mmCIF file of C-alpha atoms in Angstrom:
data_model
loop_
_atom_site.group_PDB
_atom_site.id
_atom_site.type_symbol
_atom_site.label_atom_id
_atom_site.label_comp_id
_atom_site.label_asym_id
_atom_site.label_seq_id
_atom_site.Cartn_x
_atom_site.Cartn_y
_atom_site.Cartn_z
ATOM 1 C CA UNK A 1 9.048 -19.015 -39.297
ATOM 2 C CA UNK A 2 8.822 -18.100 -35.641
ATOM 3 C CA UNK A 3 5.864 -19.658 -33.621
ATOM 4 C CA UNK A 4 5.107 -19.552 -29.935
ATOM 5 C CA UNK A 5 2.247 -19.478 -27.651
ATOM 6 C CA UNK A 6 1.413 -16.392 -25.661
ATOM 7 C CA UNK A 7 -0.944 -15.424 -22.932
ATOM 8 C CA UNK A 8 -2.417 -11.924 -22.011
ATOM 9 C CA UNK A 9 -2.644 -11.030 -18.478
ATOM 10 C CA UNK A 10 -3.562 -7.541 -16.915
ATOM 11 C CA UNK A 11 -2.944 -6.135 -13.455
ATOM 12 C CA UNK A 12 -4.106 -2.783 -12.169
ATOM 13 C CA UNK A 13 -4.504 -1.205 -15.497
ATOM 14 C CA UNK A 14 -1.472 -2.562 -17.171
ATOM 15 C CA UNK A 15 -1.566 -5.407 -19.755
ATOM 16 C CA UNK A 16 1.238 -7.820 -20.584
ATOM 17 C CA UNK A 17 2.217 -10.486 -23.050
ATOM 18 C CA UNK A 18 3.437 -13.626 -21.056
ATOM 19 C CA UNK A 19 5.374 -16.445 -22.659
ATOM 20 C CA UNK A 20 6.439 -19.569 -21.038
ATOM 21 C CA UNK A 21 10.107 -19.664 -22.130
ATOM 22 C CA UNK A 22 11.307 -22.400 -19.812
ATOM 23 C CA UNK A 23 12.958 -23.966 -22.866
ATOM 24 C CA UNK A 24 14.851 -20.527 -23.741
ATOM 25 C CA UNK A 25 13.566 -20.471 -27.372
ATOM 26 C CA UNK A 26 12.123 -16.987 -27.553
ATOM 27 C CA UNK A 27 14.562 -14.562 -29.283
ATOM 28 C CA UNK A 28 14.794 -12.121 -26.392
ATOM 29 C CA UNK A 29 17.583 -10.091 -27.960
ATOM 30 C CA UNK A 30 15.194 -9.115 -30.882
ATOM 31 C CA UNK A 31 13.945 -5.718 -29.575
ATOM 32 C CA UNK A 32 12.252 -4.800 -32.784
ATOM 33 C CA UNK A 33 10.194 -8.025 -32.696
ATOM 34 C CA UNK A 34 9.223 -7.392 -29.054
ATOM 35 C CA UNK A 35 8.246 -3.844 -29.765
ATOM 36 C CA UNK A 36 6.123 -5.165 -32.636
ATOM 37 C CA UNK A 37 4.340 -7.608 -30.598
ATOM 38 C CA UNK A 38 3.540 -4.977 -27.965
ATOM 39 C CA UNK A 39 2.348 -2.386 -30.651
ATOM 40 C CA UNK A 40 -1.424 -1.972 -30.233
ATOM 41 C CA UNK A 41 -2.557 -1.336 -33.788
ATOM 42 C CA UNK A 42 -0.628 -4.016 -35.664
ATOM 43 C CA UNK A 43 0.625 -6.337 -32.934
ATOM 44 C CA UNK A 44 -0.993 -8.085 -29.881
ATOM 45 C CA UNK A 45 -0.743 -4.921 -27.842
ATOM 46 C CA UNK A 46 0.724 -4.686 -24.467
ATOM 47 C CA UNK A 47 2.486 -2.517 -22.021
ATOM 48 C CA UNK A 48 5.264 -5.054 -21.845
ATOM 49 C CA UNK A 49 6.412 -8.508 -22.564
ATOM 50 C CA UNK A 50 7.455 -10.963 -19.967
ATOM 51 C CA UNK A 51 9.176 -14.232 -20.215
ATOM 52 C CA UNK A 52 8.927 -16.896 -17.591
ATOM 53 C CA UNK A 53 12.253 -18.796 -17.698
ATOM 54 C CA UNK A 54 13.819 -21.628 -15.763
ATOM 55 C CA UNK A 55 16.204 -20.767 -12.949
ATOM 56 C CA UNK A 56 18.627 -23.344 -11.419
ATOM 57 C CA UNK A 57 17.813 -22.332 -7.682
ATOM 58 C CA UNK A 58 14.399 -20.695 -7.784
ATOM 59 C CA UNK A 59 11.018 -21.746 -8.990
ATOM 60 C CA UNK A 60 11.176 -19.393 -12.114
ATOM 61 C CA UNK A 61 12.847 -16.339 -13.465
ATOM 62 C CA UNK A 62 11.111 -13.236 -14.703
ATOM 63 C CA UNK A 63 12.609 -11.324 -17.809
ATOM 64 C CA UNK A 64 10.711 -8.189 -18.382
ATOM 65 C CA UNK A 65 10.729 -5.972 -21.696
ATOM 66 C CA UNK A 66 9.154 -2.569 -22.021
ATOM 67 C CA UNK A 67 6.804 -1.935 -24.911
ATOM 68 C CA UNK A 68 9.611 -0.383 -26.927
ATOM 69 C CA UNK A 69 11.578 -3.682 -26.754
ATOM 70 C CA UNK A 70 14.132 -2.610 -24.109
ATOM 71 C CA UNK A 71 14.822 -4.979 -21.365
ATOM 72 C CA UNK A 72 14.116 -3.647 -17.821
ATOM 73 C CA UNK A 73 14.892 -5.005 -14.415
ATOM 74 C CA UNK A 74 11.379 -5.008 -12.792
ATOM 75 C CA UNK A 75 7.755 -4.105 -13.214
ATOM 76 C CA UNK A 76 5.483 -4.468 -10.105
ATOM 77 C CA UNK A 77 2.246 -5.099 -11.904
ATOM 78 C CA UNK A 78 4.066 -7.407 -14.353
ATOM 79 C CA UNK A 79 5.529 -9.321 -11.428
ATOM 80 C CA UNK A 80 2.067 -9.836 -9.949
ATOM 81 C CA UNK A 81 0.894 -11.164 -13.372
ATOM 82 C CA UNK A 82 3.870 -13.486 -13.657
ATOM 83 C CA UNK A 83 3.243 -15.115 -10.271
ATOM 84 C CA UNK A 84 -0.369 -15.787 -11.276
ATOM 85 C CA UNK A 85 0.879 -17.213 -14.657
ATOM 86 C CA UNK A 86 3.298 -19.415 -12.798
ATOM 87 C CA UNK A 87 0.418 -20.587 -10.567
ATOM 88 C CA UNK A 88 -1.663 -21.294 -13.594
ATOM 89 C CA UNK A 89 1.181 -23.318 -15.033
ATOM 90 C CA UNK A 90 1.327 -25.353 -11.767
ATOM 91 C CA UNK A 91 4.988 -24.052 -11.135
ATOM 92 C CA UNK A 92 4.089 -22.967 -7.514
ATOM 93 C CA UNK A 93 1.940 -25.138 -5.202
ATOM 94 C CA UNK A 94 0.133 -22.639 -3.065
ATOM 95 C CA UNK A 95 -1.600 -19.247 -3.924
ATOM 96 C CA UNK A 96 -0.856 -16.892 -0.980
#
């Protein structure tokens, strides 16, 4: 089976499932899985799912999915939550 740890963050009225995927093991191409996790009645429930992934030149990379499982380029409130998540994981040294 598929097992992973997730965290739930919220920012300005939106809530997100955040996953530390620095080892790139989450099945990010499985849109039905992501939609099911975001489903509020039978899943975890969220406005979107965000993967925190490693990046060769930056501190981390954000991969954002809408609640229907489709990948999107950006989400402002999600980005705010991801930076806090990275801080909580000690990936960034200072909180500005």
